[in-house]
Amino acid sequence: MPVRAIRRFTVRTVLPAKLAALEELATNLRWSWHPQTRDLFAAIDRDLWDDDDPDPVRLLGEVSARRLAELAADDSFVSWVDRCRDDLRAYLASDRWFQSLGPQAPAGIAYFSPEYGIASALPQYSGGLGILAGDHLKTASDLGVPIIAIGLFYRAGYFRQSLSRDGWQQERYPVTDPDGSPVSLLREPDGTPARVAVGLPGGRFIAARVWVAQVGRVPLLLLDSDVEENGPAEREVTDRLYGGGTEHRLQQEMLLGIGGVRALRSYCRIVGAPAPEVFHTNEGHAGFLGVERIRELVTANPSMTFDEALEVVRPGTVFTTHTP
């Protein structure tokens, strides 16, 4: 009889002090489109580095302590690490094109999408829509556009395909372990994990924690419903991308739209980021964000009607569609 694992543990290697900056470089997804940083990781262990499926976090977890000690004693490699770290920090801190637009430009933009194709090390995408969203974030980072992105953290992501000997398509859903991924948990100032909750019919709710992936200058907030506060069905809301039936998909879209706005408010409060002035949704999957923003306005202004709130929300909401 198969036994289900209660909890998964990922052990991360303790890096030598001289190579500590490698973790900073590995956990910012800028490496996925920055050739110099990719070359650095490839030089650590060519046999462990896969050019077709690169993953610096996995690489650092698998490389031997002996190899790390050897690299820490190599002054030229240590200097290379330091140069890449300094380049990343300068990239994150310097003004870019967007900063030249002046005060009339939006101080913040929220970007909602059900999937993001940034790198295979963070498998939260299936195809064109996700790749488009990932490219939007990379370009926004390079241009200095103050985007905060919101999505869902899928434990099994989307299936990977292969062919059997008979030519039949086979699917498998590899499990994504957040502790082995380039993400960190959003925490309140007192250190407790930040939580959002979305009400459901019958007095039920979906609670979610928030993982943050750093895509260059752009933070990507990923809501994860696999938390102890939820019942079994609610824990599986973020199990798979585009999985389940109609009700399951509806709950995913409610969590993305309503829960996403609430996660966004928590993030801005915790890190001191300006509240977004524009809300962009990649197709209609996050359409509930408009309902949540109307609820916020009516709650803050009891004399405001639904229609009045809608007229406030409408100009700052942008929908895009994806044509294959």
C-alpha positions as a Python dict, from the first residue, in 0.01 Angstrom:
ca = {
    (1, 'M'): (0, 0, 0),
    (2, 'P'): (155, 334, -103),
    (3, 'V'): (223, 581, 175),
    (4, 'R'): (187, 951, 112),
    (5, 'A'): (474, 1170, 232),
    (6, 'I'): (380, 1402, 515),
    (7, 'R'): (644, 1661, 435),
    (8, 'R'): (932, 1706, 194),
    (9, 'F'): (1269, 1847, 300),
    (10, 'T'): (1530, 2005, 76),
    (11, 'V'): (1878, 2047, 219),
    (12, 'R'): (2071, 2345, 83),
    (13, 'T'): (2448, 2341, 80),
    (14, 'V'): (2626, 2583, 313),
    (15, 'L'): (2850, 2781, 83),
    (16, 'P'): (3203, 2888, 180),
    (17, 'A'): (3210, 3252, 290),
    (18, 'K'): (3402, 3359, -20),
    (19, 'L'): (3130, 3211, -241),
    (20, 'A'): (2828, 3330, -40),
    (21, 'A'): (2728, 3565, -324),
    (22, 'L'): (2641, 3260, -537),
    (23, 'E'): (2315, 3223, -344),
    (24, 'E'): (2225, 3585, -417),
    (25, 'L'): (2290, 3523, -787),
    (26, 'A'): (2103, 3190, -791),
    (27, 'T'): (1786, 3323, -629),
    (28, 'N'): (1741, 3618, -863),
    (29, 'L'): (1604, 3487, -1191),
    (30, 'R'): (1797, 3746, -1389),
    (31, 'W'): (2047, 3465, -1448),
    (32, 'S'): (1793, 3310, -1688),
    (33, 'W'): (1856, 3584, -1946),
    (34, 'H'): (2203, 3701, -1839),
    (35, 'P'): (2473, 3500, -2023),
    (36, 'Q'): (2761, 3604, -1798),
    (37, 'T'): (2590, 3470, -1485),
    (38, 'R'): (2496, 3147, -1663),
    (39, 'D'): (2859, 3102, -1766),
    (40, 'L'): (2963, 3145, -1402),
    (41, 'F'): (2732, 2868, -1282),
    (42, 'A'): (2831, 2640, -1570),
    (43, 'A'): (3195, 2675, -1464),
    (44, 'I'): (3118, 2537, -1117),
    (45, 'D'): (3047, 2188, -1247),
    (46, 'R'): (2987, 2131, -1617),
    (47, 'D'): (2851, 1779, -1555),
    (48, 'L'): (2583, 1908, -1314),
    (49, 'W'): (2493, 2215, -1520),
    (50, 'D'): (2237, 2140, -1790),
    (51, 'D'): (2224, 2405, -2064),
    (52, 'D'): (1880, 2278, -2172),
    (53, 'D'): (1736, 2275, -1818),
    (54, 'P'): (1955, 2508, -1608),
    (55, 'D'): (1888, 2545, -1236),
    (56, 'P'): (2148, 2720, -1017),
    (57, 'V'): (1966, 2634, -692),
    (58, 'R'): (1973, 2264, -780),
    (59, 'L'): (2335, 2293, -892),
    (60, 'L'): (2445, 2442, -560),
    (61, 'G'): (2254, 2170, -376),
    (62, 'E'): (2428, 1890, -568),
    (63, 'V'): (2784, 2013, -611),
    (64, 'S'): (3032, 1849, -377),
    (65, 'A'): (3181, 2026, -76),
    (66, 'R'): (3523, 1937, -213),
    (67, 'R'): (3454, 2123, -538),
    (68, 'L'): (3324, 2427, -350),
    (69, 'A'): (3635, 2435, -132),
    (70, 'E'): (3849, 2415, -445),
    (71, 'L'): (3664, 2708, -603),
    (72, 'A'): (3682, 2914, -281),
    (73, 'A'): (4062, 2877, -292),
    (74, 'D'): (4071, 2999, -654),
    (75, 'D'): (4118, 3377, -638),
    (76, 'S'): (4022, 3425, -1003),
    (77, 'F'): (3693, 3242, -957),
    (78, 'V'): (3614, 3432, -635),
    (79, 'S'): (3678, 3759, -823),
    (80, 'W'): (3446, 3639, -1100),
    (81, 'V'): (3171, 3573, -844),
    (82, 'D'): (3220, 3916, -689),
    (83, 'R'): (3203, 4088, -1028),
    (84, 'C'): (2876, 3914, -1114),
    (85, 'R'): (2731, 4006, -774),
    (86, 'D'): (2836, 4370, -813),
    (87, 'D'): (2689, 4379, -1162),
    (88, 'L'): (2356, 4243, -1034),
    (89, 'R'): (2341, 4496, -751),
    (90, 'A'): (2420, 4783, -989),
    (91, 'Y'): (2149, 4656, -1227),
    (92, 'L'): (1893, 4650, -945),
    (93, 'A'): (1981, 4997, -811),
    (94, 'S'): (2046, 5205, -1122),
    (95, 'D'): (1792, 5420, -1305),
    (96, 'R'): (1665, 5274, -1631),
    (97, 'W'): (1451, 5402, -1918),
    (98, 'F'): (1130, 5423, -1713),
    (99, 'Q'): (1291, 5649, -1455),
    (100, 'S'): (1352, 5909, -1729),
    (101, 'L'): (977, 5956, -1781),
    (102, 'G'): (939, 6176, -1475),
    (103, 'P'): (664, 6202, -1213),
    (104, 'Q'): (378, 6169, -1460),
    (105, 'A'): (457, 5798, -1509),
    (106, 'P'): (276, 5545, -1285),
    (107, 'A'): (454, 5477, -956),
    (108, 'G'): (343, 5114, -963),
    (109, 'I'): (180, 4862, -1198),
    (110, 'A'): (22, 4531, -1097),
    (111, 'Y'): (46, 4246, -1349),
    (112, 'F'): (-175, 3937, -1307),
    (113, 'S'): (-134, 3613, -1499),
    (114, 'P'): (-218, 3246, -1429),
    (115, 'E'): (123, 3134, -1557),
    (116, 'Y'): (476, 3268, -1598),
    (117, 'G'): (736, 3113, -1825),
    (118, 'I'): (1057, 3261, -1689),
    (119, 'A'): (1283, 2957, -1653),
    (120, 'S'): (1241, 2581, -1631),
    (121, 'A'): (1379, 2607, -1277),
    (122, 'L'): (1041, 2761, -1184),
    (123, 'P'): (792, 2546, -1382),
    (124, 'Q'): (480, 2759, -1353),
    (125, 'Y'): (376, 2768, -1720),
    (126, 'S'): (242, 2555, -2004),
    (127, 'G'): (294, 2749, -2326),
    (128, 'G'): (250, 3075, -2512),
    (129, 'L'): (58, 3273, -2249),
    (130, 'G'): (317, 3192, -1984),
    (131, 'I'): (615, 3264, -2210),
    (132, 'L'): (456, 3598, -2303),
    (133, 'A'): (409, 3685, -1935),
    (134, 'G'): (765, 3581, -1851),
    (135, 'D'): (904, 3795, -2133),
    (136, 'H'): (693, 4089, -2012),
    (137, 'L'): (857, 4065, -1669),
    (138, 'K'): (1209, 4034, -1808),
    (139, 'T'): (1161, 4335, -2036),
    (140, 'A'): (998, 4536, -1758),
    (141, 'S'): (1297, 4461, -1538),
    (142, 'D'): (1547, 4574, -1803),
    (143, 'L'): (1346, 4894, -1867),
    (144, 'G'): (1295, 4971, -1497),
    (145, 'V'): (914, 4950, -1518),
    (146, 'P'): (783, 4928, -1157),
    (147, 'I'): (577, 4612, -1203),
    (148, 'I'): (466, 4379, -925),
    (149, 'A'): (353, 4050, -1075),
    (150, 'I'): (96, 3814, -921),
    (151, 'G'): (30, 3447, -998),
    (152, 'L'): (-26, 3108, -835),
    (153, 'F'): (235, 2861, -709),
    (154, 'Y'): (147, 2523, -861),
    (155, 'R'): (293, 2227, -676),
    (156, 'A'): (283, 2007, -987),
    (157, 'G'): (296, 2284, -1244),
    (158, 'Y'): (201, 2163, -1589),
    (159, 'F'): (265, 1813, -1715),
    (160, 'R'): (577, 1712, -1902),
    (161, 'Q'): (526, 1506, -2214),
    (162, 'S'): (706, 1205, -2355),
    (163, 'L'): (627, 931, -2604),
    (164, 'S'): (596, 562, -2528),
    (165, 'R'): (754, 297, -2749),
    (166, 'D'): (419, 265, -2922),
    (167, 'G'): (406, 636, -2997),
    (168, 'W'): (146, 729, -2735),
    (169, 'Q'): (175, 1055, -2546),
    (170, 'Q'): (254, 1012, -2177),
    (171, 'E'): (226, 1282, -1911),
    (172, 'R'): (392, 1322, -1574),
    (173, 'Y'): (354, 1595, -1315),
    (174, 'P'): (687, 1654, -1137),
    (175, 'V'): (637, 1805, -791),
    (176, 'T'): (784, 2151, -733),
    (177, 'D'): (935, 2192, -388),
    (178, 'P'): (939, 2561, -288),
    (179, 'D'): (1236, 2497, -59),
    (180, 'G'): (1431, 2386, -365),
    (181, 'S'): (1307, 2669, -586),
    (182, 'P'): (1427, 3029, -634),
    (183, 'V'): (1153, 3168, -409),
    (184, 'S'): (1128, 3305, -56),
    (185, 'L'): (832, 3329, 178),
    (186, 'L'): (670, 3670, 224),
    (187, 'R'): (678, 3743, 597),
    (188, 'E'): (519, 4002, 820),
    (189, 'P'): (751, 4237, 1012),
    (190, 'D'): (728, 4003, 1314),
    (191, 'G'): (856, 3713, 1105),
    (192, 'T'): (529, 3521, 1068),
    (193, 'P'): (434, 3411, 714),
    (194, 'A'): (195, 3652, 543),
    (195, 'R'): (-147, 3503, 470),
    (196, 'V'): (-442, 3596, 251),
    (197, 'A'): (-787, 3437, 251),
    (198, 'V'): (-1076, 3430, 4),
    (199, 'G'): (-1429, 3341, 111),
    (200, 'L'): (-1627, 3063, -59),
    (201, 'P'): (-1997, 2970, -50),
    (202, 'G'): (-2115, 2790, 263),
    (203, 'G'): (-1880, 2971, 499),
    (204, 'R'): (-1569, 2802, 356),
    (205, 'F'): (-1252, 2987, 261),
    (206, 'I'): (-923, 2941, 81),
    (207, 'A'): (-616, 3056, 271),
    (208, 'A'): (-283, 3101, 95),
    (209, 'R'): (73, 3190, 177),
    (210, 'V'): (277, 3400, -63),
    (211, 'W'): (605, 3301, -223),
    (212, 'V'): (817, 3574, -383),
    (213, 'A'): (1036, 3510, -687),
    (214, 'Q'): (1270, 3793, -783),
    (215, 'V'): (1277, 3838, -1162),
    (216, 'G'): (1556, 4091, -1193),
    (217, 'R'): (1398, 4409, -1053),
    (218, 'V'): (1043, 4265, -1063),
    (219, 'P'): (892, 4081, -765),
    (220, 'L'): (662, 3794, -861),
    (221, 'L'): (409, 3699, -591),
    (222, 'L'): (288, 3338, -610),
    (223, 'L'): (-9, 3230, -395),
    (224, 'D'): (7, 2877, -251),
    (225, 'S'): (-306, 2717, -100),
    (226, 'D'): (-121, 2409, 34),
    (227, 'V'): (-137, 2534, 395),
    (228, 'E'): (-263, 2377, 717),
    (229, 'E'): (-556, 2618, 758),
    (230, 'N'): (-724, 2470, 450),
    (231, 'G'): (-929, 2155, 413),
    (232, 'P'): (-812, 1884, 170),
    (233, 'A'): (-1006, 2026, -127),
    (234, 'E'): (-887, 2383, -69),
    (235, 'R'): (-526, 2270, -31),
    (236, 'E'): (-544, 2132, -385),
    (237, 'V'): (-667, 2455, -545),
    (238, 'T'): (-310, 2534, -651),
    (239, 'D'): (-213, 2174, -723),
    (240, 'R'): (-191, 2196, -1103),
    (241, 'L'): (-201, 2458, -1375),
    (242, 'Y'): (-531, 2430, -1564),
    (243, 'G'): (-625, 2116, -1373),
    (244, 'G'): (-960, 1997, -1239),
    (245, 'G'): (-1316, 2079, -1338),
    (246, 'T'): (-1513, 2400, -1367),
    (247, 'E'): (-1545, 2461, -991),
    (248, 'H'): (-1174, 2400, -939),
    (249, 'R'): (-1085, 2648, -1213),
    (250, 'L'): (-1330, 2902, -1070),
    (251, 'Q'): (-1163, 2876, -730),
    (252, 'Q'): (-821, 2919, -890),
    (253, 'E'): (-940, 3236, -1064),
    (254, 'M'): (-1097, 3369, -743),
    (255, 'L'): (-772, 3310, -556),
    (256, 'L'): (-571, 3472, -835),
    (257, 'G'): (-796, 3778, -871),
    (258, 'I'): (-930, 3842, -521),
    (259, 'G'): (-649, 3681, -324),
    (260, 'G'): (-395, 3836, -561),
    (261, 'V'): (-513, 4190, -484),
    (262, 'R'): (-497, 4113, -111),
    (263, 'A'): (-147, 3964, -145),
    (264, 'L'): (-44, 4273, -340),
    (265, 'R'): (-170, 4503, -61),
    (266, 'S'): (18, 4297, 199),
    (267, 'Y'): (339, 4304, -4),
    (268, 'C'): (326, 4682, -56),
    (269, 'R'): (259, 4736, 314),
    (270, 'I'): (541, 4505, 425),
    (271, 'V'): (813, 4631, 190),
    (272, 'G'): (693, 4993, 164),
    (273, 'A'): (626, 4981, -211),
    (274, 'P'): (387, 5236, -367),
    (275, 'A'): (34, 5113, -434),
    (276, 'P'): (-14, 5026, -803),
    (277, 'E'): (-206, 5274, -1013),
    (278, 'V'): (-262, 5036, -1305),
    (279, 'F'): (-389, 4675, -1288),
    (280, 'H'): (-303, 4460, -1589),
    (281, 'T'): (-455, 4115, -1634),
    (282, 'N'): (-315, 3872, -1889),
    (283, 'E'): (-641, 3740, -2041),
    (284, 'G'): (-947, 3709, -1817),
    (285, 'H'): (-817, 3453, -1566),
    (286, 'A'): (-773, 3722, -1298),
    (287, 'G'): (-1095, 3907, -1378),
    (288, 'F'): (-1208, 3887, -1014),
    (289, 'L'): (-945, 4150, -931),
    (290, 'G'): (-1198, 4412, -1047),
    (291, 'V'): (-1458, 4281, -802),
    (292, 'E'): (-1209, 4298, -516),
    (293, 'R'): (-1103, 4653, -602),
    (294, 'I'): (-1470, 4760, -612),
    (295, 'R'): (-1521, 4596, -270),
    (296, 'E'): (-1223, 4790, -135),
    (297, 'L'): (-1366, 5121, -258),
    (298, 'V'): (-1719, 5061, -131),
    (299, 'T'): (-1588, 4944, 206),
    (300, 'A'): (-1369, 5255, 243),
    (301, 'N'): (-1648, 5485, 116),
    (302, 'P'): (-1988, 5355, 237),
    (303, 'S'): (-2175, 5624, 42),
    (304, 'M'): (-2021, 5509, -287),
    (305, 'T'): (-2241, 5292, -511),
    (306, 'F'): (-2123, 4990, -708),
    (307, 'D'): (-2152, 5181, -1036),
    (308, 'E'): (-1951, 5472, -900),
    (309, 'A'): (-1679, 5236, -781),
    (310, 'L'): (-1679, 5066, -1120),
    (311, 'E'): (-1613, 5398, -1292),
    (312, 'V'): (-1312, 5451, -1063),
    (313, 'V'): (-1176, 5101, -1125),
    (314, 'R'): (-1234, 5080, -1499),
    (315, 'P'): (-975, 5335, -1625),
    (316, 'G'): (-692, 5173, -1432),
    (317, 'T'): (-765, 4818, -1550),
    (318, 'V'): (-600, 4677, -1864),
    (319, 'F'): (-685, 4341, -2023),
    (320, 'T'): (-470, 4173, -2285),
    (321, 'T'): (-546, 3866, -2491),
    (322, 'H'): (-302, 3618, -2633),
    (323, 'T'): (-335, 3494, -2992),
    (324, 'P'): (-128, 3182, -3071),
}
